[in-house]
mmCIF file of C-alpha atoms in Angstrom:
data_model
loop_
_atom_site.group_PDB
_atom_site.id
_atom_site.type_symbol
_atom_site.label_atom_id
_atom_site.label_comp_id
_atom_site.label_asym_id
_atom_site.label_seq_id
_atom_site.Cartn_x
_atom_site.Cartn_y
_atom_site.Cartn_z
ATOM 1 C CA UNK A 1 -3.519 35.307 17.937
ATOM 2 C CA UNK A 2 -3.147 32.754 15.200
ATOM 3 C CA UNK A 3 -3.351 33.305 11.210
ATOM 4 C CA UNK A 4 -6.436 34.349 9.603
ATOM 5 C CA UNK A 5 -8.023 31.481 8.631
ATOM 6 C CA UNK A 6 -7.819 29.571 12.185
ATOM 7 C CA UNK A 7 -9.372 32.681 13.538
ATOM 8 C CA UNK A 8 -12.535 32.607 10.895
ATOM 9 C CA UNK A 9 -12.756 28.311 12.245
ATOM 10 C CA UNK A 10 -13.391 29.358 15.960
ATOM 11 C CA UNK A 11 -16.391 31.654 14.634
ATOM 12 C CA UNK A 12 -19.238 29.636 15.168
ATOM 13 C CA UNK A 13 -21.662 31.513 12.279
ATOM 14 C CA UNK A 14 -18.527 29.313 9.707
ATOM 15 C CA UNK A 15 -19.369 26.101 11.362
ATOM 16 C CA UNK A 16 -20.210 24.816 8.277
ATOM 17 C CA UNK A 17 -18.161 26.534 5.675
ATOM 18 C CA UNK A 18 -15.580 24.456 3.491
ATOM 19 C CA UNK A 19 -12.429 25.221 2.549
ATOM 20 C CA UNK A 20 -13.109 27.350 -0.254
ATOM 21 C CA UNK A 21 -15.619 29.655 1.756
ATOM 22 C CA UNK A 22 -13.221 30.387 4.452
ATOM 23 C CA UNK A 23 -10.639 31.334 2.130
ATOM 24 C CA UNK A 24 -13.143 33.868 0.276
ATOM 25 C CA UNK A 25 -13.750 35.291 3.437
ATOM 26 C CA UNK A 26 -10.095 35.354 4.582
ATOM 27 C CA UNK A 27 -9.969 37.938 1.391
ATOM 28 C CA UNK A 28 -12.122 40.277 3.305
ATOM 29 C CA UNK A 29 -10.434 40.054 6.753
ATOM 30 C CA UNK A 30 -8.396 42.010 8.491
ATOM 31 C CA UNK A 31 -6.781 41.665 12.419
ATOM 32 C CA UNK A 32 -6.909 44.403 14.149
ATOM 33 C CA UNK A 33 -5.206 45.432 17.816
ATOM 34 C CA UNK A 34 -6.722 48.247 19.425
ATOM 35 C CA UNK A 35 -5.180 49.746 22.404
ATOM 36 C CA UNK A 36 -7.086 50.112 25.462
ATOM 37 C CA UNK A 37 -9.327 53.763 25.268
ATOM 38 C CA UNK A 38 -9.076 53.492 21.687
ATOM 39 C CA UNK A 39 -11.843 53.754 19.232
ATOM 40 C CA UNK A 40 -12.534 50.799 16.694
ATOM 41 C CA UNK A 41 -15.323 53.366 14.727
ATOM 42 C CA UNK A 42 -17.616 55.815 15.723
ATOM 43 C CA UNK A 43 -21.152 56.868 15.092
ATOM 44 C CA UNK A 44 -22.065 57.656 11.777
ATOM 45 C CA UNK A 45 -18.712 56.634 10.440
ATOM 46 C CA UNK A 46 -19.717 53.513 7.297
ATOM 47 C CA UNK A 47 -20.733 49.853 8.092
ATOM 48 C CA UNK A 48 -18.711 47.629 5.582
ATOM 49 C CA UNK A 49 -18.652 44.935 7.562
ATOM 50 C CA UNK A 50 -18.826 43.472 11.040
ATOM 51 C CA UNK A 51 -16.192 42.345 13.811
ATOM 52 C CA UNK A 52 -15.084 39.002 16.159
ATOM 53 C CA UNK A 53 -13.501 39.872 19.597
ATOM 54 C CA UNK A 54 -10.518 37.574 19.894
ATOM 55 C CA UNK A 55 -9.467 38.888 23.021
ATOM 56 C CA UNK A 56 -10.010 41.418 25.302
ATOM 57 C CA UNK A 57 -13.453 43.522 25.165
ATOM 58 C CA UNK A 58 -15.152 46.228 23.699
ATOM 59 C CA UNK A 59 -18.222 48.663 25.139
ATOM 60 C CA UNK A 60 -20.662 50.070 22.343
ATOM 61 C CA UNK A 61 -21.746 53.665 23.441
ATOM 62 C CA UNK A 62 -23.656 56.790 22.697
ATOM 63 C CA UNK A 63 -23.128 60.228 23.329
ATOM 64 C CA UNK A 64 -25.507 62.697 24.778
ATOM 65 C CA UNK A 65 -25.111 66.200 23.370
ATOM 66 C CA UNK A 66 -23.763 67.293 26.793
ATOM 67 C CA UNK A 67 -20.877 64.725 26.645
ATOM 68 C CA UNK A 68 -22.528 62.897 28.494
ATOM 69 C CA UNK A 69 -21.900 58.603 28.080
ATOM 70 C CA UNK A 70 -24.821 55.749 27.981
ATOM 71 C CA UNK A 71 -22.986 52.038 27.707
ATOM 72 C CA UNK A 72 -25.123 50.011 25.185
ATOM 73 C CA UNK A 73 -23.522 46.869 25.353
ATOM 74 C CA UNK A 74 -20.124 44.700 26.470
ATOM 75 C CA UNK A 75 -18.770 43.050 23.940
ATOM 76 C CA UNK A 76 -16.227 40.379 24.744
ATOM 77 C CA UNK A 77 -14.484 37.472 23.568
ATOM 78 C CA UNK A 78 -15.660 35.119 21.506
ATOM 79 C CA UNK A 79 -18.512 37.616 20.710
ATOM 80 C CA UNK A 80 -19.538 39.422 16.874
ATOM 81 C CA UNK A 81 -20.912 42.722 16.177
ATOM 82 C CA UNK A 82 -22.087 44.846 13.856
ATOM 83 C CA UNK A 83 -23.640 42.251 11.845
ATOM 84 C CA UNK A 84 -27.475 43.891 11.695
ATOM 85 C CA UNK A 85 -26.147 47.519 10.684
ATOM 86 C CA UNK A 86 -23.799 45.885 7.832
ATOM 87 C CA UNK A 87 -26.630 44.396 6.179
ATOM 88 C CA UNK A 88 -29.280 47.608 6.933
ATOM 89 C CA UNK A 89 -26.570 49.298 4.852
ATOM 90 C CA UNK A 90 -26.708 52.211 7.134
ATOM 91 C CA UNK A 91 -23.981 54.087 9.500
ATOM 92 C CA UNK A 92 -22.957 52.786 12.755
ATOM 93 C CA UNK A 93 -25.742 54.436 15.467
ATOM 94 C CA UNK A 94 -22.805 53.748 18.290
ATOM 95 C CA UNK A 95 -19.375 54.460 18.789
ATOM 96 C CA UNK A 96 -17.124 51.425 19.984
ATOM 97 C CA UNK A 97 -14.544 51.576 22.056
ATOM 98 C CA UNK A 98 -11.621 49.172 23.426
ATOM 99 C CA UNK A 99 -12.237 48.685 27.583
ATOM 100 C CA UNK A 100 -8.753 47.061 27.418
ATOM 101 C CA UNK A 101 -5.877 45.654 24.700
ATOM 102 C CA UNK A 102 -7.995 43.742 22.128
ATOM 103 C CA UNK A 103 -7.701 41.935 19.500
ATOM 104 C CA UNK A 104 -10.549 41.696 16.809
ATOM 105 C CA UNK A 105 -11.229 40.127 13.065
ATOM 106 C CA UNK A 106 -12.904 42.528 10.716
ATOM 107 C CA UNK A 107 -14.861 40.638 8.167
ATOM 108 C CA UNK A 108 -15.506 42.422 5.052
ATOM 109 C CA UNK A 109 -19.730 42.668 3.764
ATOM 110 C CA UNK A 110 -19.766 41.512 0.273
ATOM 111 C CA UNK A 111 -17.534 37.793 1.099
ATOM 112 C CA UNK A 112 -20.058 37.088 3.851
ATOM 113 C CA UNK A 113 -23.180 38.496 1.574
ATOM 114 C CA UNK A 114 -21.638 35.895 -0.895
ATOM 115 C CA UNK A 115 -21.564 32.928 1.630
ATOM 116 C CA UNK A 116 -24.929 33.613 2.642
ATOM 117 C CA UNK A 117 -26.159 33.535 -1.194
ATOM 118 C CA UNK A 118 -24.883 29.918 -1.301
ATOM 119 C CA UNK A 119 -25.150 28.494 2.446
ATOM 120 C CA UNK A 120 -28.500 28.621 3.870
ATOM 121 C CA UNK A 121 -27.409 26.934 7.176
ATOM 122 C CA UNK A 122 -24.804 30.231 7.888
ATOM 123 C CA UNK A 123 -27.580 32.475 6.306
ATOM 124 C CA UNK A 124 -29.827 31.046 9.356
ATOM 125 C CA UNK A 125 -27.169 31.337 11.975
ATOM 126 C CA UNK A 126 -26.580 34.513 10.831
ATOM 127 C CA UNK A 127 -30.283 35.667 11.349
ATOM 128 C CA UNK A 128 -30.563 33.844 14.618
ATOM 129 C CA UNK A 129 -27.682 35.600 15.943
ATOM 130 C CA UNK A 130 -29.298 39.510 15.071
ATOM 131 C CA UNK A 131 -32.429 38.408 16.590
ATOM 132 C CA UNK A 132 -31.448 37.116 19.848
ATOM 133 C CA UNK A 133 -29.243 40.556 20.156
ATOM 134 C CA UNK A 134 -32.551 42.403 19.402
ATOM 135 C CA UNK A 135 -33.836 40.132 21.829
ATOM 136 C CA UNK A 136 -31.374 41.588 24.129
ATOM 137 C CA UNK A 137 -32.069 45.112 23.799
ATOM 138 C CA UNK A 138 -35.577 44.627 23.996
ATOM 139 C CA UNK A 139 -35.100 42.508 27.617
ATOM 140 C CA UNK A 140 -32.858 45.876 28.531
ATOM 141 C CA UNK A 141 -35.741 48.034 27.654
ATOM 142 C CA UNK A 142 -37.880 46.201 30.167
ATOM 143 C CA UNK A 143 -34.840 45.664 32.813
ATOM 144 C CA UNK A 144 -34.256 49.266 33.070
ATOM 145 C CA UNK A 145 -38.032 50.072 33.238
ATOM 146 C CA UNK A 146 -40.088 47.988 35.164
ATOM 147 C CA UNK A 147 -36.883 46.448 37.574
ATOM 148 C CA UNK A 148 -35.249 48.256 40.935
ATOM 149 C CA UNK A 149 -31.215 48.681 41.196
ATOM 150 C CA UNK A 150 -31.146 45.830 43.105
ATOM 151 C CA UNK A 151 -33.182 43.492 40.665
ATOM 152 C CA UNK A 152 -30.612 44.922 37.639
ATOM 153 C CA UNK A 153 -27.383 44.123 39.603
ATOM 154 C CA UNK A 154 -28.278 40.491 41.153
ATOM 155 C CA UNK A 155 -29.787 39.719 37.247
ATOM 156 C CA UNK A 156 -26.830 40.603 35.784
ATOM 157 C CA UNK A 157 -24.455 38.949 38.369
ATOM 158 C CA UNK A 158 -26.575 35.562 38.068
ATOM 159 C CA UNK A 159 -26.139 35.652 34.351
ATOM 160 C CA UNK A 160 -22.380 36.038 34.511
ATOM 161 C CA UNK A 161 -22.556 32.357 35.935
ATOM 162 C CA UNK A 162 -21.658 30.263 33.191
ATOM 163 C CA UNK A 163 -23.547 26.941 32.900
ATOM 164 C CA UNK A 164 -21.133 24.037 34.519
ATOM 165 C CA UNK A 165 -20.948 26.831 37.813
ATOM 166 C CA UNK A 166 -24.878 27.223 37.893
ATOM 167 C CA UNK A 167 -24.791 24.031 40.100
ATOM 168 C CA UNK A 168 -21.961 25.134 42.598
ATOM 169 C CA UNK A 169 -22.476 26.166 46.069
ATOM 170 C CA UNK A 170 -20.126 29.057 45.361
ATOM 171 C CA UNK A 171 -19.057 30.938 42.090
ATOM 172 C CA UNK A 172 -16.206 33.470 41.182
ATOM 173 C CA UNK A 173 -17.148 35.945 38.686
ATOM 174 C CA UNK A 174 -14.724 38.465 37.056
ATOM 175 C CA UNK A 175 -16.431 41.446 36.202
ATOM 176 C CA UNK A 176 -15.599 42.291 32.261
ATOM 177 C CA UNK A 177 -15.153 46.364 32.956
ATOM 178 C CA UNK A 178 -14.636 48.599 35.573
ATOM 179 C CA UNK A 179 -17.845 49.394 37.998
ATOM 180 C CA UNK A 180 -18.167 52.984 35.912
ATOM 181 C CA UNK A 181 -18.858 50.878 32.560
ATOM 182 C CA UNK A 182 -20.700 48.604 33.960
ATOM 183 C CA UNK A 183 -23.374 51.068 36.088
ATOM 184 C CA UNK A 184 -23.757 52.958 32.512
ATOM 185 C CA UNK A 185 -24.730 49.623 30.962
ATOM 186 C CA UNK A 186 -27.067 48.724 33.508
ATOM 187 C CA UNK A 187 -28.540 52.135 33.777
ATOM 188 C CA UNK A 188 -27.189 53.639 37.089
ATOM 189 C CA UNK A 189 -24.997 56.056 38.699
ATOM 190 C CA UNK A 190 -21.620 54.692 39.932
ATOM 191 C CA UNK A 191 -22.848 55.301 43.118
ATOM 192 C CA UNK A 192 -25.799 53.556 43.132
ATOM 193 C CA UNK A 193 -24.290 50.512 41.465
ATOM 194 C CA UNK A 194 -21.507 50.222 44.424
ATOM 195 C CA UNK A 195 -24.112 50.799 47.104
ATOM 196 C CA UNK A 196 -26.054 48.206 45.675
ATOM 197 C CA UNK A 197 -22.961 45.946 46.047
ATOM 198 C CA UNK A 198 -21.904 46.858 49.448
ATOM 199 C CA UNK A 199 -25.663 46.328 50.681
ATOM 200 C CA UNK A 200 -24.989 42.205 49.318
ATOM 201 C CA UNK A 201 -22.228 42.146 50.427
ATOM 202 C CA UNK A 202 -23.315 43.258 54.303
ATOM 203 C CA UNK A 203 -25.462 40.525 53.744
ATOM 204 C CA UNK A 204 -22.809 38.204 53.402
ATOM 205 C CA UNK A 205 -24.278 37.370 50.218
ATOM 206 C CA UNK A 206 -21.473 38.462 47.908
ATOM 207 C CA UNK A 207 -17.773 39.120 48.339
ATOM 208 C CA UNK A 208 -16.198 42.068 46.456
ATOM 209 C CA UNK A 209 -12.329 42.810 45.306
ATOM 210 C CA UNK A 210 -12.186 45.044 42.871
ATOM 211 C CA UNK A 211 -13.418 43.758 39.786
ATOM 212 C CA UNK A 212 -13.897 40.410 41.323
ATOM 213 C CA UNK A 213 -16.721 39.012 43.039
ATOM 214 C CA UNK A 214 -17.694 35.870 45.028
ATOM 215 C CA UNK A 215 -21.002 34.659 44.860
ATOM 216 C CA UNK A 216 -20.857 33.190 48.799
ATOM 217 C CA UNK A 217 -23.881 30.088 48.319
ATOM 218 C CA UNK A 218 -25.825 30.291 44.647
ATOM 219 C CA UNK A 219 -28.601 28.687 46.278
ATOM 220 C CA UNK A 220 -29.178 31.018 48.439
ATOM 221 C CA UNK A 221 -28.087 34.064 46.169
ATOM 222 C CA UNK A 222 -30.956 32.723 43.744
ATOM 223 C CA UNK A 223 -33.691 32.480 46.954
ATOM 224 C CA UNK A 224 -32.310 36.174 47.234
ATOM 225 C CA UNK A 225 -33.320 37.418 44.200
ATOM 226 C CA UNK A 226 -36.882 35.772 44.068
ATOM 227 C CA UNK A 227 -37.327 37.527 47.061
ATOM 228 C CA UNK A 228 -36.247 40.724 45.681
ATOM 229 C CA UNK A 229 -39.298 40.190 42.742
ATOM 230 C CA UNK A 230 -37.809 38.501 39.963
ATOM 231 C CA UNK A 231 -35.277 36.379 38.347
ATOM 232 C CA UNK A 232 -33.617 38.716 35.468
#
C-alpha cells in the first residue's frame, strides 16, 4: 500500500502541502485494513477525523428500526469521507461498512484543522469537496423522486463511463458492488433493479455478466436515455 506519507501525496485536497505539512499530518494517520463485511464505525459512534479509500470500497448505510438497510453512498478508491461530520463536530449519522478487502488512511481532525488555519488553497479544496457531496445528495433527492427505475439505472450506468470512454462506440463498466448494494443505493428492490437490466439488455442495448456490463454502442445507449425523459 506504500508508507504513510506517499499515501497523504496521492490525496488530491494535499496538492499543495510542503514537506512539513504532510509530515504533521502523517502524525495523525493511521492505515487501516478492513475485511470485507466489516464495519469501519457506526452511527453515533465519534467523528475525529475523516478517511481515504486506498483500495477496495466502502457503502455508507442506515438502519431502519425493523433492520431494515438503505445504501447512502459507494465509496471507492481514490475517494474521502467523513470530512463534513468531522468538522460539524457531531456523531457519524451512518454506519460504514467494507463491500470488499480495503484499505483506507484515517486522518486525524486537529492536523488537518491546523493545515487549514495556514493554507487557504487546501482550506478551499476542502470546502469544494463537502459541497459537491451535498451536491450529490441533493441530485439523489431529486433522482429518486421525480425519475422512473429505468431513468435511475441508465443515469447511473452512463456516469460510470469515465471521460476518455465517453467517446467510444462501446464501453465496459465493472459494477463497484453486488446488484443488492447497488438497488439500495439507487432506491429499488433487487428485483426491480435486475428487471430493469434484463429489459436493456433484450434490447440489445447492454450486455450483463455478473457484475460486469457492456455498454453495446454509447451513442445509441445515450439516444436511449433521452428517449426515456432525461439524461441523469
Amino acid at each position: 500500500m506504500g508508507d504513510l506519507r506517499s499515501i497523504i501525496r496521492r490525496i488530491h485536497l494535499f496538492a499543495d502541502l510542503d514537506e512539513g505539512d504532510q509530515a504533521r499530518l502523517e502524525e495523525g494517520a493511521r492505515h487501516l485494513k478492513l475485511k470485507k463485511g466489516a464495519s469501519l464505525f457506526h452511527c453515533g459512534d465519534e467523528a475525529d477525523g475523516f478517511y481515504y479509500v486506498i483500495q477496495g470500497c466502502v457503502k455508507l448505510t442506515l438502519f431502519a428500526p425493523g433492520g431494515g438497510e438503505k445504501v447512502v453512498e459507494i465509496i471507492r478508491e481514490g475517494m474521502t469521507f467523513g470530512e463534513a461530520v468531522m468538522f460539524a463536530g457531531k456523531p457519524y449519522p451512518v454506519t460504514s461498512q467494507a463491500v470488499s478487502e480495503t484499505h483506507l488512511l484515517f486522518l486525524s481532525r486537529d492536523p488537518v484543522l491546523r493545515c487549514i488555519e495556514q493554507r487557504p488553497g487546501f482550506a478551499l479544496r476542502m470546502l469544494t469537496g463537502i459541497s459537491r457531496r451535498m451536491h450529490g445528495l441533493v441530485h439523489d433527492i431529486e433522482t429518486y423522486s421525480l425519475c422512473s427505475a429505468l431513468q435511475r439505472v441508465v443515469g447511473y450506468l452512463l456516469n460510470e463511463i469515465e471521460p476518455e470512454g465517453a467517446h467510444e462506440s462501446i464501453c465496459a463498466l465493472r459494477l463497484p458492488t453486488n446488484k443488492s448494494v447497488l438497488a439500495s443505493r439507487l432506491n429499488l428492490t433487487p428485483e426491480t433493479l435486475s428487471r430493469v437490466l434484463r429489459n436493456l439488455s433484450e434490447k440489445s442495448l447492454i450486455e450483463v455478466s455478473g457484475r460486469q456490463v457492456v455498454i453495446r454502442d454509447i451513442r445509441r445507449f445515450v439516444q436511449f436515455a433521452e428517449q426515456s425523459g432525461r439524461l441523469l
